Coordinates of C-alpha atoms and ligand atoms in Angstrom, one line a residue:
M249 CA -17.5 21.9 -15.8
D250 CA -16.7 23.0 -19.3
Q251 CA -18.2 20.1 -21.2
E252 CA -16.5 20.8 -24.5
D253 CA -13.1 20.2 -22.8
Y254 CA -14.0 16.5 -22.9
E255 CA -15.6 16.5 -26.4
P256 CA -13.5 14.6 -28.9
L257 CA -11.7 16.9 -31.3
L258 CA -10.4 16.3 -34.8
D259 CA -6.7 15.5 -34.6
P260 CA -5.2 17.7 -37.4
D261 CA -2.3 15.3 -38.0
R262 CA -4.2 12.0 -38.2
H263 CA -7.7 13.3 -39.2
T264 CA -9.2 11.1 -36.5
R265 CA -11.4 12.1 -33.5
E266 CA -9.3 12.2 -30.4
S267 CA -10.1 13.4 -26.9
P268 CA -8.4 16.7 -25.8
Q269 CA -7.0 14.7 -23.0
N270 CA -5.2 12.3 -25.4
I271 CA -4.0 15.2 -27.5
Y272 CA -2.7 16.9 -24.3
L273 CA -0.9 13.8 -23.1
K274 CA 1.0 13.5 -26.4
K275 CA 3.0 16.6 -25.5
V276 CA 3.7 15.7 -21.9
Q277 CA 7.2 14.8 -20.9
N278 CA 7.4 12.6 -17.9
K279 CA 11.0 13.0 -16.8
N280 CA 10.3 15.3 -13.9
L281 CA 7.2 13.4 -12.8
Y282 CA 9.4 10.2 -12.6
L283 CA 11.9 12.2 -10.6
A284 CA 9.2 13.4 -8.1
T285 CA 7.9 9.9 -7.9
F286 CA 11.3 8.5 -7.2
A287 CA 11.9 11.0 -4.4
A288 CA 8.5 10.2 -2.9
V289 CA 8.8 6.4 -3.0
L290 CA 12.0 6.6 -0.9
G291 CA 9.3 6.9 1.8
P292 CA 7.7 3.5 1.1
L293 CA 11.2 2.1 0.7
S294 CA 12.0 3.2 4.3
F295 CA 8.7 1.8 5.5
G296 CA 9.6 -1.6 3.8
F297 CA 12.9 -1.5 5.7
V298 CA 11.0 -1.0 8.9
L299 CA 8.7 -4.0 8.2
G300 CA 11.6 -6.2 7.2
Y301 CA 13.9 -5.1 10.0
S302 CA 12.2 -7.1 12.8
S303 CA 12.9 -10.5 11.3
P304 CA 16.8 -10.4 11.3
A305 CA 17.0 -8.1 14.3
I306 CA 14.8 -10.4 16.5
A307 CA 17.1 -13.3 15.6
D308 CA 20.1 -11.3 16.8
L309 CA 18.4 -9.7 19.8
K310 CA 17.3 -13.1 21.2
N311 CA 21.0 -13.7 21.9
A312 CA 22.1 -10.1 22.4
D313 CA 25.4 -9.6 24.3
D314 CA 23.9 -7.0 26.6
P315 CA 21.4 -8.9 28.9
R316 CA 19.2 -5.7 29.2
L317 CA 18.4 -6.0 25.5
V318 CA 17.7 -9.7 25.2
L319 CA 14.2 -10.3 23.8
D320 CA 12.2 -13.2 25.1
K321 CA 9.3 -14.7 23.1
N322 CA 6.8 -12.2 24.3
A323 CA 9.0 -9.2 23.9
A324 CA 10.0 -10.4 20.4
S325 CA 6.4 -10.5 19.4
W326 CA 5.8 -6.9 20.6
F327 CA 9.0 -5.8 18.9
G328 CA 7.4 -7.0 15.6
S329 CA 3.9 -5.9 16.1
I330 CA 4.3 -2.5 17.8
V331 CA 5.0 -1.1 14.4
T332 CA 1.4 -1.8 13.3
I333 CA 0.1 0.1 16.3
G334 CA 2.4 3.1 15.6
A335 CA 1.3 3.0 11.9
A336 CA -2.4 3.1 12.9
V337 CA -1.7 6.2 15.0
G338 CA 0.3 7.5 12.1
G339 CA -2.8 7.1 9.9
V340 CA -4.8 9.4 12.2
F341 CA -2.0 11.9 12.4
G342 CA -1.3 11.7 8.7
G343 CA -5.0 12.3 7.8
W344 CA -4.9 15.5 9.9
I345 CA -1.6 17.0 8.7
V346 CA -1.9 16.1 5.0
D347 CA -4.7 18.7 4.5
R348 CA -3.2 21.3 6.8
I349 CA 0.5 21.5 5.9
G350 CA 0.3 19.8 2.5
R351 CA 1.5 16.6 0.9
K352 CA 5.1 17.6 0.3
L353 CA 5.8 18.9 3.8
S354 CA 3.9 15.9 5.5
L355 CA 6.2 13.5 3.6
M356 CA 9.3 15.4 4.5
L357 CA 8.3 15.4 8.1
C358 CA 8.2 11.6 8.1
A359 CA 12.0 11.5 7.9
V360 CA 12.1 12.8 11.5
P361 CA 10.3 9.8 13.2
F362 CA 12.0 7.4 10.8
V363 CA 15.5 8.6 11.8
L364 CA 14.7 9.3 15.4
G365 CA 13.2 5.8 15.7
F366 CA 16.3 4.1 14.3
T367 CA 18.5 6.3 16.5
L368 CA 16.6 5.2 19.6
I369 CA 17.1 1.6 18.6
I370 CA 20.8 2.1 17.8
S371 CA 21.4 3.7 21.2
A372 CA 19.1 1.4 23.2
Q373 CA 20.0 0.7 26.8
N374 CA 16.8 -1.3 27.5
V375 CA 14.0 -3.0 25.7
W376 CA 11.7 0.0 26.2
M377 CA 14.0 2.1 24.1
L378 CA 13.8 -0.6 21.4
F379 CA 10.0 -0.6 21.6
G380 CA 9.9 3.3 21.6
G381 CA 12.1 3.2 18.4
R382 CA 9.8 0.7 16.7
F383 CA 6.7 2.7 17.6
L384 CA 8.3 5.9 16.1
N385 CA 9.2 3.9 13.0
G386 CA 5.6 2.6 12.8
L387 CA 4.3 6.2 13.2
A388 CA 6.4 7.3 10.2
S389 CA 5.3 4.3 8.2
G390 CA 1.6 5.1 8.8
V391 CA 2.0 8.7 7.7
T392 CA 4.0 7.6 4.7
S393 CA 1.5 4.9 3.6
L394 CA -1.1 7.7 3.5
V395 CA 0.9 10.6 2.0
V396 CA 2.9 9.0 -0.7
P397 CA -0.1 7.4 -2.7
V398 CA -1.9 10.8 -2.5
Y399 CA 1.3 12.7 -3.6
I400 CA 1.8 10.4 -6.5
S401 CA -1.8 10.3 -7.7
E402 CA -2.1 14.1 -7.5
T403 CA 1.1 14.8 -9.4
S404 CA 0.5 12.1 -12.1
H405 CA -1.7 12.1 -15.1
S406 CA -4.1 9.4 -16.2
G407 CA -1.6 7.8 -18.6
V408 CA 0.8 6.6 -16.0
R409 CA -1.0 7.0 -12.6
G410 CA -1.6 3.2 -12.2
T411 CA 2.1 2.3 -12.8
L412 CA 3.5 5.1 -10.7
G413 CA 1.0 4.4 -7.9
S414 CA 1.9 0.7 -7.9
C415 CA 5.5 1.7 -7.3
V416 CA 4.5 2.5 -3.7
Q417 CA 3.9 -1.2 -3.0
L418 CA 6.9 -2.2 -5.2
M419 CA 9.2 -0.1 -3.0
V420 CA 7.6 -1.5 0.2
V421 CA 8.4 -5.0 -0.8
T422 CA 11.9 -4.0 -2.1
G423 CA 12.5 -2.5 1.3
I424 CA 11.4 -5.7 3.0
L425 CA 13.7 -7.7 0.8
G426 CA 16.6 -5.2 1.3
S427 CA 16.3 -5.6 5.1
Y428 CA 16.3 -9.4 4.8
I429 CA 19.4 -9.4 2.6
A430 CA 21.3 -6.7 4.6
G431 CA 20.3 -8.6 7.7
M432 CA 22.2 -11.7 6.5
I433 CA 25.4 -9.6 6.6
L434 CA 24.9 -6.8 9.2
E435 CA 24.2 -7.2 12.9
W436 CA 21.1 -5.4 14.3
R437 CA 22.7 -2.0 15.2
W438 CA 24.5 -1.7 11.8
L439 CA 21.3 -2.8 10.1
A440 CA 19.4 0.1 11.8
V441 CA 22.1 2.5 10.6
F442 CA 21.7 1.2 7.1
C443 CA 17.9 1.5 7.3
S444 CA 18.2 5.2 8.3
V445 CA 19.7 6.1 4.9
P446 CA 16.6 6.1 2.6
P447 CA 14.6 8.5 4.7
I448 CA 17.5 11.0 4.8
F449 CA 17.8 10.8 1.0
M450 CA 14.0 11.2 0.7
L451 CA 14.2 14.4 2.8
I452 CA 17.0 15.9 0.7
L453 CA 15.4 15.0 -2.6
M454 CA 11.9 16.2 -1.7
C455 CA 13.3 19.7 -1.0
F456 CA 13.6 20.1 -4.7
M457 CA 10.2 18.6 -5.7
P458 CA 7.0 20.6 -6.0
E459 CA 3.8 20.4 -3.9
T460 CA 0.9 18.8 -5.8
P461 CA -0.9 21.1 -8.2
R462 CA -4.3 19.9 -6.8
Y463 CA -3.4 20.8 -3.3
L464 CA -2.1 24.2 -4.4
I465 CA -5.3 25.0 -6.3
N466 CA -7.3 24.0 -3.3
Q467 CA -5.3 26.4 -1.2
D468 CA -5.8 29.2 -3.8
K469 CA -2.1 29.2 -4.7
F470 CA -2.8 29.5 -8.4
S471 CA 0.6 30.6 -9.7
E472 CA 2.5 28.0 -7.7
A473 CA 0.1 25.4 -9.1
L474 CA 0.8 26.5 -12.6
S475 CA 4.6 26.3 -12.1
A476 CA 4.2 22.9 -10.4
L477 CA 2.4 21.7 -13.5
R478 CA 5.0 23.2 -15.8
F479 CA 7.7 21.4 -13.9
L480 CA 5.8 18.1 -13.9
R481 CA 4.6 18.1 -17.5
G482 CA 7.6 19.6 -19.3
P483 CA 7.8 22.8 -21.5
E484 CA 5.9 21.3 -24.5
A485 CA 2.6 20.5 -22.7
D486 CA -0.3 22.9 -22.6
H487 CA -0.3 22.7 -18.8
E488 CA -2.8 25.6 -18.6
W489 CA -5.4 23.2 -20.1
E490 CA -4.8 20.7 -17.3
Y491 CA -4.9 23.5 -14.8
R492 CA -8.3 24.5 -16.0
Q493 CA -9.6 20.9 -15.8
I494 CA -8.5 20.7 -12.2
E495 CA -9.7 24.1 -11.2
S496 CA -13.1 23.6 -12.7
S497 CA -13.7 20.2 -11.2
G498 CA -16.3 21.7 -9.0
D499 CA -14.9 20.3 -5.8
D500 CA -13.1 23.3 -4.5
Q501 CA -16.0 25.5 -3.3
E502 CA -15.7 24.0 0.2
S503 CA -12.2 23.5 1.4
S504 CA -13.0 21.1 4.3
L505 CA -15.4 18.3 4.8
R506 CA -18.4 18.6 7.1
I507 CA -19.7 15.6 9.0
A508 CA -23.3 16.0 7.6
E509 CA -21.8 15.4 4.1
L510 CA -21.2 11.8 5.1
R511 CA -24.8 11.2 4.1
N512 CA -24.0 12.2 0.6
P513 CA -23.4 9.2 -1.7
S514 CA -20.6 11.0 -3.6
I515 CA -18.7 11.0 -0.2
Y516 CA -19.8 7.8 1.5
K517 CA -19.6 5.5 -1.5
P518 CA -15.9 6.0 -2.2
F519 CA -15.3 6.1 1.6
L520 CA -16.9 2.6 2.1
I521 CA -15.1 1.2 -1.0
G522 CA -11.8 2.4 0.4
I523 CA -12.4 1.0 3.9
F524 CA -13.6 -2.4 2.5
L525 CA -10.6 -2.7 0.2
M526 CA -8.3 -2.3 3.3
V527 CA -10.3 -4.8 5.4
F528 CA -10.3 -7.3 2.6
Q529 CA -6.6 -6.9 1.9
Q530 CA -5.8 -7.8 5.5
F531 CA -8.3 -10.6 5.8
T532 CA -6.7 -12.4 2.9
G533 CA -4.3 -13.4 5.8
I534 CA -1.2 -12.1 4.0
N535 CA 0.6 -11.1 7.1
A536 CA -0.2 -14.3 9.0
I537 CA 1.1 -16.3 6.0
M538 CA 4.2 -14.3 5.6
F539 CA 4.9 -14.5 9.3
Y540 CA 5.0 -18.3 9.2
A541 CA 6.9 -18.5 5.9
D542 CA 10.1 -19.6 7.6
T543 CA 8.4 -22.5 9.3
I544 CA 6.7 -23.6 6.1
F545 CA 10.0 -23.6 4.2
E546 CA 11.6 -25.5 7.0
E547 CA 9.0 -28.2 6.9
A548 CA 9.7 -28.5 3.2
N549 CA 13.3 -29.3 4.2
F550 CA 14.8 -25.8 3.4
K551 CA 17.4 -25.8 6.1
N552 CA 18.3 -22.1 5.8
S553 CA 15.2 -20.2 6.9
S554 CA 16.6 -16.7 6.2
L555 CA 17.0 -17.8 2.7
A556 CA 13.3 -18.7 2.8
S557 CA 12.4 -15.1 3.7
V558 CA 14.6 -13.9 0.8
I559 CA 12.7 -16.2 -1.6
V560 CA 9.4 -14.9 -0.4
G561 CA 10.8 -11.3 -0.8
V562 CA 12.0 -12.0 -4.3
I563 CA 8.6 -13.4 -5.4
Q564 CA 6.9 -10.3 -4.0
V565 CA 9.2 -7.9 -5.8
V566 CA 9.1 -9.6 -9.1
F567 CA 5.3 -9.9 -9.3
T568 CA 4.6 -6.5 -7.8
A569 CA 6.9 -5.1 -10.6
V570 CA 4.8 -7.1 -13.2
A571 CA 1.6 -5.6 -11.7
A572 CA 3.1 -2.1 -11.9
L573 CA 4.0 -2.6 -15.6
I574 CA 0.6 -3.8 -16.7
M575 CA -1.6 -1.7 -14.3
D576 CA -2.5 1.0 -16.8
K577 CA -3.2 -1.5 -19.6
A578 CA -4.9 -4.3 -17.7
G579 CA -6.8 -2.1 -15.3
R580 CA -7.4 -2.4 -11.6
K581 CA -10.5 -4.6 -11.6
V582 CA -9.1 -7.4 -13.7
L583 CA -6.0 -7.6 -11.6
L584 CA -7.9 -7.6 -8.4
I585 CA -10.1 -10.4 -9.7
I586 CA -7.2 -12.5 -10.9
S587 CA -5.3 -11.9 -7.6
G588 CA -8.4 -12.8 -5.5
I589 CA -9.0 -16.0 -7.4
T590 CA -5.3 -17.1 -7.2
M591 CA -5.3 -16.5 -3.5
A592 CA -8.6 -18.3 -2.9
I593 CA -7.2 -21.3 -4.7
S594 CA -3.9 -21.3 -2.9
A595 CA -5.4 -20.7 0.5
T596 CA -7.8 -23.7 -0.2
L597 CA -4.8 -25.8 -1.2
F598 CA -3.0 -24.8 2.0
G599 CA -6.1 -26.0 4.0
V600 CA -6.0 -29.2 2.0
Y601 CA -2.4 -29.7 3.0
F602 CA -3.3 -29.3 6.7
K603 CA -6.4 -31.5 6.4
I604 CA -4.4 -34.3 4.7
T605 CA -1.6 -34.1 7.1
E606 CA -4.2 -33.6 9.9
I607 CA -2.0 -31.7 12.3
P608 CA -4.1 -32.0 15.5
V609 CA -5.5 -28.8 16.9
N610 CA -3.2 -28.7 19.9
N611 CA -0.4 -29.6 17.6
A612 CA -1.1 -26.7 15.3
S613 CA 1.2 -24.8 17.7
R614 CA 4.0 -26.7 15.8
L615 CA 3.8 -23.8 13.4
L616 CA 4.6 -21.4 16.2
L617 CA 7.8 -23.2 17.2
P618 CA 11.1 -22.0 15.9
P619 CA 11.9 -24.2 12.8
T620 CA 14.9 -25.7 14.5
D621 CA 12.8 -27.1 17.4
L622 CA 10.3 -28.9 15.1
P623 CA 9.9 -32.6 15.6
P624 CA 10.1 -34.6 12.4
S625 CA 6.7 -34.9 10.7
P626 CA 5.5 -38.2 9.3
V627 CA 4.1 -36.4 6.2
D628 CA 7.2 -34.5 5.1
H629 CA 6.8 -35.7 1.6
L630 CA 3.7 -33.5 1.2
A631 CA 5.6 -30.4 2.2
W632 CA 5.9 -29.4 -1.4
L633 CA 2.1 -28.7 -1.4
A634 CA 2.5 -26.2 1.4
L635 CA 5.4 -24.6 -0.3
A636 CA 3.7 -24.4 -3.7
S637 CA 0.5 -23.0 -2.1
M638 CA 2.5 -20.3 -0.3
C639 CA 4.4 -19.2 -3.4
L640 CA 1.2 -19.1 -5.4
F641 CA -0.5 -17.1 -2.6
I642 CA 2.3 -14.5 -2.4
T643 CA 2.3 -14.2 -6.3
G644 CA -1.5 -13.7 -6.3
F645 CA -1.2 -11.0 -3.6
A646 CA 1.6 -9.2 -5.3
L647 CA -0.4 -9.1 -8.6
G648 CA -3.4 -7.3 -7.2
W649 CA -4.4 -7.1 -3.6
G650 CA -0.9 -5.9 -2.5
P651 CA -0.6 -2.7 -4.6
I652 CA -4.2 -1.9 -5.7
P653 CA -6.0 -1.0 -2.4
W654 CA -3.4 1.7 -1.8
L655 CA -3.6 2.9 -5.4
V656 CA -7.4 3.0 -5.5
M657 CA -7.4 4.8 -2.1
S658 CA -5.4 7.6 -3.6
E659 CA -7.8 7.9 -6.6
I660 CA -11.4 7.7 -5.5
F661 CA -11.8 10.4 -2.8
P662 CA -12.9 13.9 -3.6
L663 CA -10.0 16.3 -3.1
R664 CA -11.3 17.9 0.1
A665 CA -12.1 14.6 1.7
R666 CA -8.8 13.0 0.6
G667 CA -6.9 13.6 3.8
I668 CA -9.4 12.4 6.3
A669 CA -10.8 9.5 4.2
S670 CA -7.3 8.2 3.5
G671 CA -6.5 8.5 7.2
V672 CA -9.5 6.3 8.1
C673 CA -8.4 3.7 5.4
V674 CA -4.8 3.6 6.8
V675 CA -6.1 3.2 10.4
T676 CA -8.4 0.4 9.2
N677 CA -5.6 -1.3 7.3
W678 CA -3.1 -1.3 10.1
G679 CA -5.7 -2.1 12.8
C680 CA -6.8 -5.2 10.8
A681 CA -3.1 -6.2 10.3
F682 CA -2.6 -6.1 14.0
L683 CA -5.8 -8.0 14.7
V684 CA -5.0 -10.8 12.1
T685 CA -1.4 -11.3 13.2
K686 CA -2.3 -11.3 16.9
E687 CA -5.4 -13.4 16.7
F688 CA -4.0 -15.9 14.3
H689 CA -2.9 -18.3 17.0
D690 CA -6.3 -18.3 18.7
L691 CA -8.0 -18.7 15.3
M692 CA -5.9 -21.9 14.7
D693 CA -7.1 -23.2 18.1
Y694 CA -10.8 -22.5 17.4
L695 CA -11.1 -23.4 13.8
T696 CA -8.2 -25.9 13.4
S697 CA -5.4 -25.0 11.0
Y698 CA -7.2 -26.1 7.9
G699 CA -10.4 -24.3 9.0
T700 CA -8.3 -21.1 9.4
Y701 CA -6.9 -21.3 5.9
W702 CA -10.3 -22.1 4.4
L703 CA -11.6 -19.0 6.2
F704 CA -9.0 -16.9 4.5
A705 CA -10.0 -18.6 1.2
G706 CA -13.6 -17.6 1.9
F707 CA -12.5 -14.0 2.4
C708 CA -10.7 -14.1 -1.0
V709 CA -13.9 -15.2 -2.7
L710 CA -15.7 -12.3 -1.0
N711 CA -12.9 -10.0 -2.3
V712 CA -13.7 -11.1 -5.8
L713 CA -17.4 -10.6 -5.5
F714 CA -16.9 -7.2 -3.9
T715 CA -14.6 -6.2 -6.7
V716 CA -17.0 -7.3 -9.4
F717 CA -20.0 -5.4 -7.9
Y718 CA -18.6 -2.3 -6.2
V719 CA -15.1 -1.3 -7.3
P720 CA -15.1 1.1 -10.2
E721 CA -12.5 0.8 -12.9
T722 CA -10.3 3.9 -12.7
K723 CA -7.8 3.1 -15.5
G724 CA -7.3 6.0 -17.9
K725 CA -9.5 8.4 -16.0
T726 CA -8.4 11.7 -14.5
L727 CA -9.0 12.2 -10.7
E728 CA -11.7 14.8 -11.7
Q729 CA -13.5 12.3 -13.9
I730 CA -13.5 9.8 -11.0
E731 CA -14.9 12.4 -8.7
R732 CA -17.7 13.2 -11.2
Y733 CA -18.5 9.5 -11.5
F734 CA -19.4 9.4 -7.8
Q735 CA -21.2 12.7 -8.0
Q736 CA -23.4 11.4 -10.8
S737 CA -24.3 8.3 -8.8
Q738 CA -25.9 10.5 -6.2
V739 CA -28.7 11.8 -8.6
P740 CA -31.7 9.4 -8.1
G741 CA -32.3 7.2 -11.1
T742 CA -28.8 7.7 -12.6
V743 CA -25.9 5.4 -12.6
G744 CA -22.4 7.1 -12.5
S745 CA -20.6 6.7 -15.8
F746 CA -17.3 8.0 -17.1
P747 CA -17.3 10.5 -20.0
N748 CA -17.3 8.7 -23.3
S749 CA -14.2 10.4 -24.5
V750 CA -12.0 8.5 -22.2
Q751 CA -13.6 5.1 -22.3
Ligands
BGC79 C1 0.1 -4.5 3.2 C2 1.0 -5.0 4.4 C3 1.8 -6.1 4.0 C4 2.7 -5.8 2.8 C5 3.4 -7.0 2.4 C6 1.0 -4.2 2.1 O1 0.3 -3.8 1.0 O2 -0.7 -3.4 3.6 O3 0.1 -5.3 5.5 O4 2.7 -6.5 5.1 O5 1.8 -5.3 1.8 O6 3.8 -7.0 1.1

C-alpha cells in the first residue's frame, strides 16, 4: 500500500491539511452513482413487494372463487413462510454466482425468478403452483438481498456509502407498504401483475449501468474498471487516484478464498461479526411482532386491520428514511445502540402489558385468532400500551437493526471473500427468520406470552453489548481501509485501527 496516498496534504485553496481522500471527494459528482443505485434498489423494492404480497393475497385466497386455490390455515401459513426458505436457498446460490458472473449480471438474473414466480401465481391451477411461485419469488429475494448491498457498497465512495446502502432497507419497507396499499384496491391476481413491474424495470435499467470497479479489478479487467469509475464519479474527479487505491489494496493476489484461510483473523473476525449481526437482527423478534400487528391493533379497537398494516408500513418507511439520511453523519454504531435500547424498552413494555393483562398460557393463542374472532377482553383499556410498545419497537428497528446489518455485511468482508461470506450471512438471516416465525407459537406456550417478549428484550440487550464490543465503526472509511483494519488486528499485540487521515 502506498502510504503517502493517505498522508494529509496541504489544501492549496484553504491552506489547511486535508486528506487526499477528502480532496478527491470534492471533485466527485454523484449523479450517475445515484442513477446506478436507483436501478439496483428496484431489486429490494421487488423483494419488499414479495414480502408484503402474502398479507392481502392470503385474505383473498381464503375465500377464492376457484375451490382448488382456497388456502386453509395451514396452507396460508406455508404461502407466507415458503418465501423465507426460497430466500435461504437464494443466499447459497447468490453467494456462488456473485463472484463468478459478477454483481451486475447476478442482479439482472434475479428478474427471471421474480417474474416467473409471479407468472406461476397468476396462472395457478392449484395450491402447488402458488407455493412454487412463492418459492421462486423467495429465491429471487435471497439473491437480491445479497447482491444489491454488495453492488452499492462497491460502486459508492465513503462519503455516501452509508446513506446509499441504507436505501436497500428503505426500498424493502417501501415495497412492503406498496403491496399493502395496492392490496386494498387490487385482487390477488392483479396484485401479482402489479408486483411484477419493478423487477422488469430493474432489468431494463441495469443494462445501462456498469459492473462494480472492484469486481472488474479483481477480474483483471483494468480498462473496464477505469471507465466504470469515470462513469460513476463524473468527469472532474481524478478517478485514476481511486483506481490506484483499490488496485493496491493488497487483497487481489488471490482471487478466491481457501478454507484454510478461515483460521486467519482478518477473515474469520468480519465473518463472525456479519453472522452475529444477522442472528441478532432476527432474534429481536421483528418478524413475529410484525406478523401479529393486525391482532394487536384490533385489540386496541382499530376495526380496520388492513389499515393497521399500512400504519406499521408507514412507520417503517419514515424511520428507515431518517436512518438513511443520518447514517453517514451519526455512524453505524450509535444508531445500532439507540435502536437496540429502544427495542429492549419496548419489548419489555410489551411483556408488561401481557403480564398485567395476564393472558393465560393456553389463552395466548388468542393472538393467533383472526382479529374478527376475538372474544372481548376485560382489559381492553390497556390496549394502548400494546399499541404504543409496538409502534416504538418498529421505530427502533427501522432506525438501526433494520438497515445496518445489511449495510455492514456489504462493507466488512475482504473483496475475495465477499460473495461466500455474504451468502452465509443471507442464509443465516433467512434461516433465523423462518425459525422465529415458525417457533413463535411454541415459544408462547413454553415461556408464556410475557416471557417470550422479555426474551426478545434480553436479545436486544445482548445486541447492544455486542455492538459496543465487537462492531467496528465503518463511517467515512473506504472499503480498503476497513479491510486493512481487520488485517492489522491479526498481527499479535496490535489492535486494528483506521488511518488517522480519515478519522
Ligand atoms: C429483515 C426482514 C424483515 C424486514 C422488515 C429486514 O431487514 O431482514 O426479516 O422482514 O427487514 O422490515
